PDB file of C-alpha atoms in Angstrom:
ATOM      1  CA  ARG A 159     -11.585  31.235 -52.555  1.00 57.00           C
ATOM      2  CA  LYS A 160     -14.994  30.821 -50.569  1.00 59.00           C
ATOM      3  CA  VAL A 161     -15.641  30.786 -47.197  1.00 64.00           C
ATOM      4  CA  VAL A 162     -17.875  28.589 -45.005  1.00 70.00           C
ATOM      5  CA  MET A 163     -20.776  30.984 -43.604  1.00 77.00           C
ATOM      6  CA  ARG A 164     -21.688  30.850 -40.075  1.00 84.00           C
ATOM      7  CA  TYR A 165     -24.895  32.251 -39.023  1.00 90.00           C
ATOM      8  CA  GLN A 166     -26.179  33.557 -35.860  1.00 93.00           C
ATOM      9  CA  ASN A 167     -29.806  33.953 -34.534  1.00 95.00           C
ATOM     10  CA  ARG A 168     -31.467  37.056 -33.062  1.00 96.00           C
ATOM     11  CA  ASN A 169     -34.556  38.032 -31.561  1.00 97.00           C
ATOM     12  CA  CYS A 170     -36.882  40.896 -32.702  1.00 97.00           C
ATOM     13  CA  ILE A 171     -34.901  44.091 -31.934  1.00 97.00           C
ATOM     14  CA  CYS A 172     -38.068  46.130 -30.634  1.00 96.00           C
ATOM     15  CA  CYS A 173     -39.527  43.943 -28.442  1.00 95.00           C
ATOM     16  CA  GLN A 174     -37.016  41.185 -27.900  1.00 95.00           C
ATOM     17  CA  SER A 175     -39.622  38.635 -28.802  1.00 97.00           C
ATOM     18  CA  ASP A 176     -38.360  35.093 -30.189  1.00 97.00           C
ATOM     19  CA  GLN A 177     -41.455  34.520 -31.884  1.00 97.00           C
ATOM     20  CA  LEU A 178     -40.715  35.218 -35.511  1.00 98.00           C
ATOM     21  CA  GLU A 179     -42.275  33.999 -38.828  1.00 97.00           C
ATOM     22  CA  THR A 180     -40.521  33.791 -42.234  1.00 96.00           C
ATOM     23  CA  LEU A 181     -41.899  35.894 -44.957  1.00 93.00           C
ATOM     24  CA  TYR A 182     -39.359  35.440 -47.576  1.00 90.00           C
ATOM     25  CA  ILE A 183     -36.045  33.593 -48.396  1.00 92.00           C
ATOM     26  CA  ILE A 184     -33.572  34.515 -50.920  1.00 88.00           C
ATOM     27  CA  SER A 185     -31.028  31.744 -51.656  1.00 87.00           C
ATOM     28  CA  ASP A 186     -27.434  31.625 -52.487  1.00 85.00           C
ATOM     29  CA  VAL A 187     -26.492  35.425 -52.360  1.00 84.00           C
ATOM     30  CA  GLN A 188     -23.007  36.007 -53.394  1.00 82.00           C
ATOM     31  CA  ILE A 189     -20.775  38.735 -51.284  1.00 84.00           C
ATOM     32  CA  ILE A 190     -17.329  39.569 -51.615  1.00 78.00           C
ATOM     33  CA  LEU A 191     -15.414  39.430 -48.896  1.00 77.00           C
ATOM     34  CA  HIS A 192     -11.905  41.143 -49.470  1.00 71.00           C
ATOM     35  CA  GLU A 193     -10.169  38.418 -51.372  1.00 72.00           C
ATOM     36  CA  THR A 194     -12.636  35.608 -50.811  1.00 77.00           C
ATOM     37  CA  SER A 195     -16.094  35.324 -51.573  1.00 78.00           C
ATOM     38  CA  ALA A 196     -19.040  33.794 -49.618  1.00 81.00           C
ATOM     39  CA  SER A 197     -22.602  32.365 -50.382  1.00 84.00           C
ATOM     40  CA  LEU A 198     -25.508  32.783 -47.908  1.00 86.00           C
ATOM     41  CA  ASP A 199     -29.171  32.615 -47.904  1.00 88.00           C
ATOM     42  CA  VAL A 200     -31.152  35.851 -46.951  1.00 90.00           C
ATOM     43  CA  THR A 201     -34.195  35.089 -44.706  1.00 94.00           C
ATOM     44  CA  VAL A 202     -36.654  37.732 -43.870  1.00 95.00           C
ATOM     45  CA  GLN A 203     -38.815  37.395 -40.622  1.00 97.00           C
ATOM     46  CA  ILE A 204     -41.403  39.378 -39.342  1.00 96.00           C
ATOM     47  CA  CYS A 205     -41.916  39.552 -35.087  1.00 97.00           C
ATOM     48  CA  CYS A 206     -45.308  37.772 -34.286  1.00 97.00           C
ATOM     49  CA  GLN A 207     -45.723  40.329 -31.545  1.00 96.00           C
ATOM     50  CA  CYS A 208     -44.873  43.581 -32.657  1.00 95.00           C
ATOM     51  CA  GLY A 209     -44.591  43.331 -36.419  1.00 95.00           C
ATOM     52  CA  MET A 210     -41.000  44.441 -37.043  1.00 97.00           C
ATOM     53  CA  VAL A 211     -39.370  43.002 -39.929  1.00 96.00           C
ATOM     54  CA  ILE A 212     -35.650  41.709 -39.695  1.00 97.00           C
ATOM     55  CA  LEU A 213     -33.150  39.437 -41.422  1.00 97.00           C
ATOM     56  CA  ASN A 214     -32.865  36.324 -39.309  1.00 96.00           C
ATOM     57  CA  PRO A 215     -30.502  34.364 -39.113  1.00 94.00           C
ATOM     58  CA  ILE A 216     -27.787  36.512 -40.151  1.00 93.00           C
ATOM     59  CA  ALA A 217     -24.134  36.069 -40.835  1.00 90.00           C
ATOM     60  CA  GLU A 218     -21.619  36.348 -37.864  1.00 89.00           C
ATOM     61  CA  ASP A 219     -20.516  39.921 -36.761  1.00 87.00           C
ATOM     62  CA  ALA A 220     -16.835  39.285 -38.275  1.00 83.00           C
ATOM     63  CA  VAL A 221     -18.249  38.854 -41.597  1.00 84.00           C
ATOM     64  CA  TYR A 222     -20.083  42.025 -41.797  1.00 85.00           C
ATOM     65  CA  GLU A 223     -17.057  43.845 -40.196  1.00 81.00           C
ATOM     66  CA  LEU A 224     -14.705  42.382 -43.056  1.00 78.00           C
ATOM     67  CA  TYR A 225     -17.397  43.115 -45.676  1.00 81.00           C
ATOM     68  CA  TYR A 226     -17.862  46.719 -44.743  1.00 78.00           C
ATOM     69  CA  ARG A 227     -14.058  47.532 -44.312  1.00 71.00           C
ATOM     70  CA  ASN A 228     -13.203  46.191 -47.691  1.00 67.00           C
ATOM     71  CA  SER A 229     -16.521  47.423 -49.602  1.00 64.00           C
ATOM     72  CA  LEU A 230     -16.559  51.182 -48.611  1.00 60.00           C
ATOM     73  CA  ARG A 231     -14.571  53.231 -51.026  1.00 61.00           C
ATOM     74  CA  VAL A 232     -14.941  57.058 -51.551  1.00 53.00           C
ATOM     75  CA  THR A 233     -13.642  58.544 -54.461  1.00 50.00           C
ATOM     76  CA  ALA A 234     -14.136  61.785 -56.504  1.00 47.00           C
ATOM     77  CA  GLU A 235     -14.868  59.714 -59.484  1.00 48.00           C
ATOM     78  CA  ASN A 236     -17.736  57.791 -57.591  1.00 53.00           C
ATOM     79  CA  GLU A 237     -19.233  60.321 -55.620  1.00 55.00           C
ATOM     80  CA  GLY A 238     -19.020  63.533 -57.456  1.00 56.00           C
ATOM     81  CA  ALA A 239     -21.633  66.463 -57.664  1.00 59.00           C
ATOM     82  CA  SER A 240     -24.638  64.007 -57.313  1.00 75.00           C
ATOM     83  CA  ARG A 241     -23.693  62.953 -53.690  1.00 76.00           C
ATOM     84  CA  LYS A 242     -23.032  66.473 -52.922  1.00 80.00           C
ATOM     85  CA  GLU A 243     -26.126  67.646 -53.827  1.00 87.00           C
ATOM     86  CA  LYS A 244     -27.911  64.885 -51.970  1.00 89.00           C
ATOM     87  CA  ARG A 245     -26.024  65.747 -48.973  1.00 91.00           C
ATOM     88  CA  GLN A 246     -26.993  69.194 -49.393  1.00 93.00           C
ATOM     89  CA  GLU A 247     -30.716  68.653 -49.604  1.00 95.00           C
ATOM     90  CA  GLN A 248     -30.249  66.598 -46.133  1.00 96.00           C
ATOM     91  CA  HIS A 249     -28.494  69.429 -44.803  1.00 96.00           C
ATOM     92  CA  GLU A 250     -31.570  71.694 -45.601  1.00 96.00           C
ATOM     93  CA  PHE A 251     -33.922  69.454 -44.081  1.00 96.00           C
ATOM     94  CA  CYS A 252     -31.992  68.917 -40.792  1.00 97.00           C
ATOM     95  CA  ARG A 253     -31.697  72.888 -40.616  1.00 96.00           C
ATOM     96  CA  SER A 254     -35.456  73.292 -41.010  1.00 96.00           C
ATOM     97  CA  TRP A 255     -36.069  71.309 -37.743  1.00 96.00           C
ATOM     98  CA  ILE A 256     -33.054  72.884 -35.633  1.00 96.00           C
ATOM     99  CA  ALA A 257     -34.100  75.771 -33.468  1.00 91.00           C
ATOM    100  CA  ASN A 258     -32.128  78.695 -33.360  1.00 92.00           C
ATOM    101  CA  TYR A 259     -29.789  77.151 -36.194  1.00 95.00           C
ATOM    102  CA  ASP A 260     -27.964  80.439 -36.932  1.00 95.00           C
ATOM    103  CA  ARG A 261     -26.714  80.504 -33.470  1.00 94.00           C
ATOM    104  CA  GLY A 262     -24.388  77.368 -34.090  1.00 96.00           C
ATOM    105  CA  GLY A 263     -23.774  74.379 -32.303  1.00 97.00           C
ATOM    106  CA  ARG A 264     -22.315  71.093 -32.083  1.00 98.00           C
ATOM    107  CA  VAL A 265     -23.249  68.154 -34.346  1.00 98.00           C
ATOM    108  CA  TYR A 266     -22.174  64.675 -34.593  1.00 98.00           C
ATOM    109  CA  ASP A 267     -22.954  62.229 -37.665  1.00 98.00           C
ATOM    110  CA  ILE A 268     -22.865  58.752 -37.588  1.00 97.00           C
ATOM    111  CA  GLY A 269     -21.814  56.821 -40.699  1.00 94.00           C
ATOM    112  CA  ALA A 270     -20.491  60.376 -42.140  1.00 94.00           C
ATOM    113  CA  HIS A 271     -18.978  58.687 -45.029  1.00 89.00           C
ATOM    114  CA  ASP A 272     -17.074  61.412 -47.011  1.00 90.00           C
ATOM    115  CA  GLY A 273     -18.001  64.235 -44.530  1.00 94.00           C
ATOM    116  CA  SER A 274     -20.141  65.734 -46.922  1.00 94.00           C
ATOM    117  CA  LEU A 275     -23.067  66.529 -44.895  1.00 96.00           C
ATOM    118  CA  LEU A 276     -20.882  67.765 -42.084  1.00 97.00           C
ATOM    119  CA  SER A 277     -19.349  70.125 -44.379  1.00 96.00           C
ATOM    120  CA  PHE A 278     -22.249  72.158 -44.665  1.00 97.00           C
ATOM    121  CA  PHE A 279     -22.657  72.619 -40.993  1.00 98.00           C
ATOM    122  CA  LYS A 280     -19.146  73.421 -40.986  1.00 97.00           C
ATOM    123  CA  ALA A 281     -19.328  76.076 -43.468  1.00 96.00           C
ATOM    124  CA  ASP A 282     -21.926  77.834 -41.102  1.00 96.00           C
ATOM    125  CA  GLU A 283     -19.579  77.811 -38.347  1.00 96.00           C
ATOM    126  CA  TRP A 284     -20.910  74.588 -36.524  1.00 98.00           C
ATOM    127  CA  GLN A 285     -18.333  72.392 -34.568  1.00 98.00           C
ATOM    128  CA  VAL A 286     -18.743  69.133 -36.326  1.00 98.00           C
ATOM    129  CA  ASP A 287     -17.755  65.515 -35.421  1.00 98.00           C
ATOM    130  CA  GLY A 288     -18.461  62.092 -37.041  1.00 98.00           C
ATOM    131  CA  CYS A 289     -17.478  58.701 -37.542  1.00 96.00           C
ATOM    132  CA  ASP A 290     -17.321  56.161 -40.499  1.00 91.00           C
ATOM    133  CA  LEU A 291     -15.501  52.684 -41.095  1.00 86.00           C
ATOM    134  CA  SER A 292     -14.269  53.677 -44.723  1.00 85.00           C
ATOM    135  CA  VAL A 293     -10.588  54.529 -44.750  1.00 84.00           C
ATOM    136  CA  THR A 294     -11.031  56.382 -48.160  1.00 85.00           C
ATOM    137  CA  GLY A 295     -13.879  58.226 -46.810  1.00 87.00           C
ATOM    138  CA  HIS A 296     -11.885  59.438 -43.842  1.00 89.00           C
ATOM    139  CA  ALA A 297      -9.168  60.354 -46.102  1.00 90.00           C
ATOM    140  CA  TYR A 298     -11.769  62.344 -48.505  1.00 91.00           C
ATOM    141  CA  ALA A 299     -13.264  64.048 -45.530  1.00 93.00           C
ATOM    142  CA  LEU A 300      -9.776  65.430 -44.447  1.00 96.00           C
ATOM    143  CA  ASP A 301      -8.306  66.426 -47.653  1.00 94.00           C
ATOM    144  CA  ASN A 302     -11.587  68.004 -48.899  1.00 93.00           C
ATOM    145  CA  TYR A 303     -13.119  69.590 -45.880  1.00 96.00           C
ATOM    146  CA  GLY A 304     -10.582  69.676 -43.047  1.00 97.00           C
ATOM    147  CA  ILE A 305     -12.789  67.157 -41.113  1.00 98.00           C
ATOM    148  CA  PRO A 306     -11.128  64.571 -39.010  1.00 97.00           C
ATOM    149  CA  LEU A 307     -13.759  61.703 -38.724  1.00 96.00           C
ATOM    150  CA  ASP A 308     -13.350  58.946 -36.102  1.00 95.00           C
ATOM    151  CA  LEU A 309     -12.206  55.999 -38.456  1.00 90.00           C
ATOM    152  CA  SER A 310     -13.905  53.688 -35.820  1.00 86.00           C
ATOM    153  CA  ASP A 311     -17.123  51.630 -35.003  1.00 88.00           C
ATOM    154  CA  PHE A 312     -19.428  54.432 -33.270  1.00 95.00           C
ATOM    155  CA  MET A 313     -19.808  52.337 -30.301  1.00 93.00           C
ATOM    156  CA  GLN A 314     -15.928  52.097 -29.628  1.00 92.00           C
ATOM    157  CA  GLY A 315     -15.588  56.005 -29.671  1.00 92.00           C
ATOM    158  CA  ASN A 316     -15.492  58.291 -26.488  1.00 93.00           C
ATOM    159  CA  GLN A 317     -18.252  60.881 -27.596  1.00 95.00           C
ATOM    160  CA  PRO A 318     -18.896  63.226 -24.519  1.00 96.00           C
ATOM    161  CA  GLU A 319     -22.314  62.999 -22.805  1.00 97.00           C
ATOM    162  CA  ASN A 320     -24.797  65.872 -22.727  1.00 97.00           C
ATOM    163  CA  SER A 321     -22.715  67.872 -25.370  1.00 97.00           C
ATOM    164  CA  PHE A 322     -24.387  67.821 -28.781  1.00 98.00           C
ATOM    165  CA  ASP A 323     -27.270  69.823 -30.253  1.00 98.00           C
ATOM    166  CA  VAL A 324     -27.810  67.661 -33.031  1.00 98.00           C
ATOM    167  CA  VAL A 325     -27.189  63.932 -33.987  1.00 98.00           C
ATOM    168  CA  THR A 326     -27.768  62.449 -37.402  1.00 98.00           C
ATOM    169  CA  ILE A 327     -27.779  59.294 -38.926  1.00 98.00           C
ATOM    170  CA  PHE A 328     -28.712  58.928 -42.527  1.00 97.00           C
ATOM    171  CA  GLN A 329     -29.216  55.478 -44.134  1.00 95.00           C
ATOM    172  CA  VAL A 330     -27.253  53.526 -41.133  1.00 95.00           C
ATOM    173  CA  LEU A 331     -29.571  52.242 -38.877  1.00 97.00           C
ATOM    174  CA  GLU A 332     -30.933  49.572 -41.079  1.00 96.00           C
ATOM    175  CA  HIS A 333     -27.085  47.752 -41.379  1.00 94.00           C
ATOM    176  CA  ILE A 334     -26.996  47.741 -37.225  1.00 95.00           C
ATOM    177  CA  ILE A 335     -27.433  44.337 -35.789  1.00 94.00           C
ATOM    178  CA  ASP A 336     -28.545  45.662 -32.489  1.00 96.00           C
ATOM    179  CA  PRO A 337     -29.288  49.495 -32.588  1.00 97.00           C
ATOM    180  CA  ASN A 338     -30.457  49.405 -29.118  1.00 97.00           C
ATOM    181  CA  PRO A 339     -27.065  50.035 -27.507  1.00 97.00           C
ATOM    182  CA  LEU A 340     -26.424  52.877 -30.238  1.00 98.00           C
ATOM    183  CA  LEU A 341     -29.923  54.496 -29.628  1.00 98.00           C
ATOM    184  CA  ARG A 342     -29.174  54.787 -26.069  1.00 98.00           C
ATOM    185  CA  LYS A 343     -25.839  56.043 -26.744  1.00 98.00           C
ATOM    186  CA  VAL A 344     -27.146  58.760 -28.785  1.00 98.00           C
ATOM    187  CA  ARG A 345     -29.522  59.820 -26.152  1.00 98.00           C
ATOM    188  CA  ARG A 346     -26.692  60.333 -23.652  1.00 98.00           C
ATOM    189  CA  MET A 347     -24.831  62.412 -26.023  1.00 98.00           C
ATOM    190  CA  LEU A 348     -27.675  64.987 -26.992  1.00 98.00           C
ATOM    191  CA  LYS A 349     -28.353  67.925 -24.792  1.00 97.00           C
ATOM    192  CA  ASP A 350     -31.657  67.973 -23.287  1.00 96.00           C
ATOM    193  CA  ALA A 351     -33.095  70.172 -25.806  1.00 95.00           C
ATOM    194  CA  GLY A 352     -31.072  68.206 -28.611  1.00 97.00           C
ATOM    195  CA  VAL A 353     -32.571  66.825 -31.701  1.00 98.00           C
ATOM    196  CA  PHE A 354     -31.971  63.328 -33.145  1.00 98.00           C
ATOM    197  CA  ILE A 355     -32.431  63.098 -36.968  1.00 98.00           C
ATOM    198  CA  LEU A 356     -32.721  59.811 -38.799  1.00 98.00           C
ATOM    199  CA  GLU A 357     -33.103  58.692 -42.563  1.00 97.00           C
ATOM    200  CA  ILE A 358     -33.964  55.071 -43.007  1.00 97.00           C
ATOM    201  CA  PRO A 359     -35.167  53.025 -46.067  1.00 94.00           C
ATOM    202  CA  ASN A 360     -39.183  52.822 -45.627  1.00 93.00           C
ATOM    203  CA  LEU A 361     -40.639  49.277 -45.899  1.00 91.00           C
ATOM    204  CA  ASP A 362     -43.918  50.958 -46.751  1.00 88.00           C
ATOM    205  CA  HIS A 363     -42.499  52.211 -49.929  1.00 84.00           C
ATOM    206  CA  PRO A 364     -39.775  49.910 -51.315  1.00 76.00           C
ATOM    207  CA  SER A 365     -37.437  51.498 -53.565  1.00 68.00           C
ATOM    208  CA  VAL A 366     -37.791  48.718 -55.930  1.00 66.00           C
ATOM    209  CA  HIS A 367     -40.693  46.515 -56.959  1.00 67.00           C
ATOM    210  CA  ASN A 368     -38.673  43.355 -57.053  1.00 69.00           C
ATOM    211  CA  LEU A 369     -38.615  42.237 -53.406  1.00 69.00           C
ATOM    212  CA  ALA A 370     -35.490  40.105 -54.260  1.00 66.00           C
ATOM    213  CA  ASN A 371     -33.712  43.222 -54.903  1.00 74.00           C
ATOM    214  CA  TYR A 372     -34.876  45.258 -51.880  1.00 83.00           C
ATOM    215  CA  PHE A 373     -34.263  42.556 -49.096  1.00 89.00           C
ATOM    216  CA  ASN A 374     -30.285  42.014 -49.090  1.00 88.00           C
ATOM    217  CA  PHE A 375     -27.708  40.984 -47.149  1.00 89.00           C
ATOM    218  CA  GLU A 376     -26.580  44.483 -45.816  1.00 90.00           C
ATOM    219  CA  HIS A 377     -29.979  45.751 -44.498  1.00 94.00           C
ATOM    220  CA  VAL A 378     -30.706  43.578 -41.538  1.00 96.00           C
ATOM    221  CA  ASN A 379     -33.477  45.775 -40.202  1.00 97.00           C
ATOM    222  CA  TYR A 380     -36.709  46.983 -42.192  1.00 96.00           C
ATOM    223  CA  PHE A 381     -38.828  49.721 -40.751  1.00 96.00           C
ATOM    224  CA  GLU A 382     -41.836  51.698 -41.269  1.00 95.00           C
ATOM    225  CA  THR A 383     -43.176  54.322 -39.012  1.00 95.00           C
ATOM    226  CA  GLY A 384     -44.680  52.263 -36.644  1.00 95.00           C
ATOM    227  CA  SER A 385     -41.849  50.092 -35.993  1.00 96.00           C
ATOM    228  CA  ILE A 386     -39.150  52.821 -35.765  1.00 97.00           C
ATOM    229  CA  THR A 387     -41.319  54.679 -33.269  1.00 97.00           C
ATOM    230  CA  ASN A 388     -41.488  51.545 -31.110  1.00 96.00           C
ATOM    231  CA  LEU A 389     -37.872  51.166 -31.305  1.00 97.00           C
ATOM    232  CA  LEU A 390     -37.188  54.786 -30.502  1.00 98.00           C
ATOM    233  CA  ALA A 391     -39.397  54.729 -27.574  1.00 97.00           C
ATOM    234  CA  THR A 392     -37.667  51.717 -25.905  1.00 95.00           C
ATOM    235  CA  ALA A 393     -34.657  54.106 -26.085  1.00 97.00           C
ATOM    236  CA  GLY A 394     -36.277  56.869 -24.577  1.00 97.00           C
ATOM    237  CA  PHE A 395     -37.087  59.045 -27.510  1.00 98.00           C
ATOM    238  CA  SER A 396     -40.209  60.886 -28.494  1.00 97.00           C
ATOM    239  CA  VAL A 397     -41.017  61.076 -32.277  1.00 97.00           C
ATOM    240  CA  ILE A 398     -42.192  64.665 -33.029  1.00 96.00           C
ATOM    241  CA  ASN A 399     -42.321  64.285 -37.051  1.00 97.00           C
ATOM    242  CA  SER A 400     -42.005  61.607 -39.641  1.00 96.00           C
ATOM    243  CA  SER A 401     -42.063  62.254 -43.285  1.00 96.00           C
ATOM    244  CA  ILE A 402     -41.262  60.760 -46.616  1.00 94.00           C
ATOM    245  CA  CYS A 403     -38.384  62.012 -48.650  1.00 93.00           C
ATOM    246  CA  LEU A 404     -39.520  62.649 -52.333  1.00 88.00           C
ATOM    247  CA  ARG A 405     -36.115  61.718 -53.646  1.00 84.00           C
ATOM    248  CA  ASN A 406     -35.962  58.278 -52.477  1.00 86.00           C
ATOM    249  CA  LYS A 407     -39.174  57.475 -50.810  1.00 89.00           C
ATOM    250  CA  ALA A 408     -36.843  57.135 -47.404  1.00 94.00           C
ATOM    251  CA  LEU A 409     -38.466  57.598 -44.183  1.00 96.00           C
ATOM    252  CA  ARG A 410     -37.015  60.683 -42.096  1.00 97.00           C
ATOM    253  CA  VAL A 411     -37.757  60.809 -38.410  1.00 98.00           C
ATOM    254  CA  ILE A 412     -37.381  63.978 -36.101  1.00 98.00           C
ATOM    255  CA  THR A 413     -37.086  62.777 -32.268  1.00 98.00           C
ATOM    256  CA  THR A 414     -36.195  64.586 -28.997  1.00 98.00           C
ATOM    257  CA  LYS A 415     -35.520  62.936 -25.648  1.00 97.00           C
ATOM    258  CA  ALA A 416     -38.738  61.951 -24.083  1.00 95.00           C
TER     259      ALA A 416
END
């Protein structure tokens, strides 16, 4: 059974301009929504004011919520050692940018998936918190690491303000329809000397050669160094370092409160 797709328009997420120009259209993309399916067009646009690249229009919020709640599955079989190794590398990267790491602290991971990144912090006696929409990810984190993730949207949580030494968000921001409220909330959560660490797909270094495979329904925002710096600045962050991950060509950004 197919559902009729409804779309919503949006402005640039960086400068809020409505002056957008279409770069690329992928027609008739098929997605699975629980027991139904849907077909939609993926339209890639660039902001004429600041150069930010986004999908616009996009499906309604309810479509994305249904899609993610029914598509995120975590099992020992489909994750295994390779994901653990990736999370270990991400942890080592984070550790290299955290002053006085060995003294411990408190970390929050947005989109924590199966809790494997947090497990490395926990092993070093950090206090760990995080959230994810995946029911199986939540169960995996609790059963394997003893980490009770928040099974909810980050914006619906009651995370305390000025309480975290580190907030991480790996491969999530590209999925967020409007990341501005999220970034402002992160800033409130961080201590004054706290660090916000991001990893996002890098538009300057696409992971595939075929753009039809790079632009997709799930990723509604496409960042490069300039656009992510601009977005973070509007939320009150200063970028202190950006680099490219050799493993997947993703962009990694280290920020503090401005």
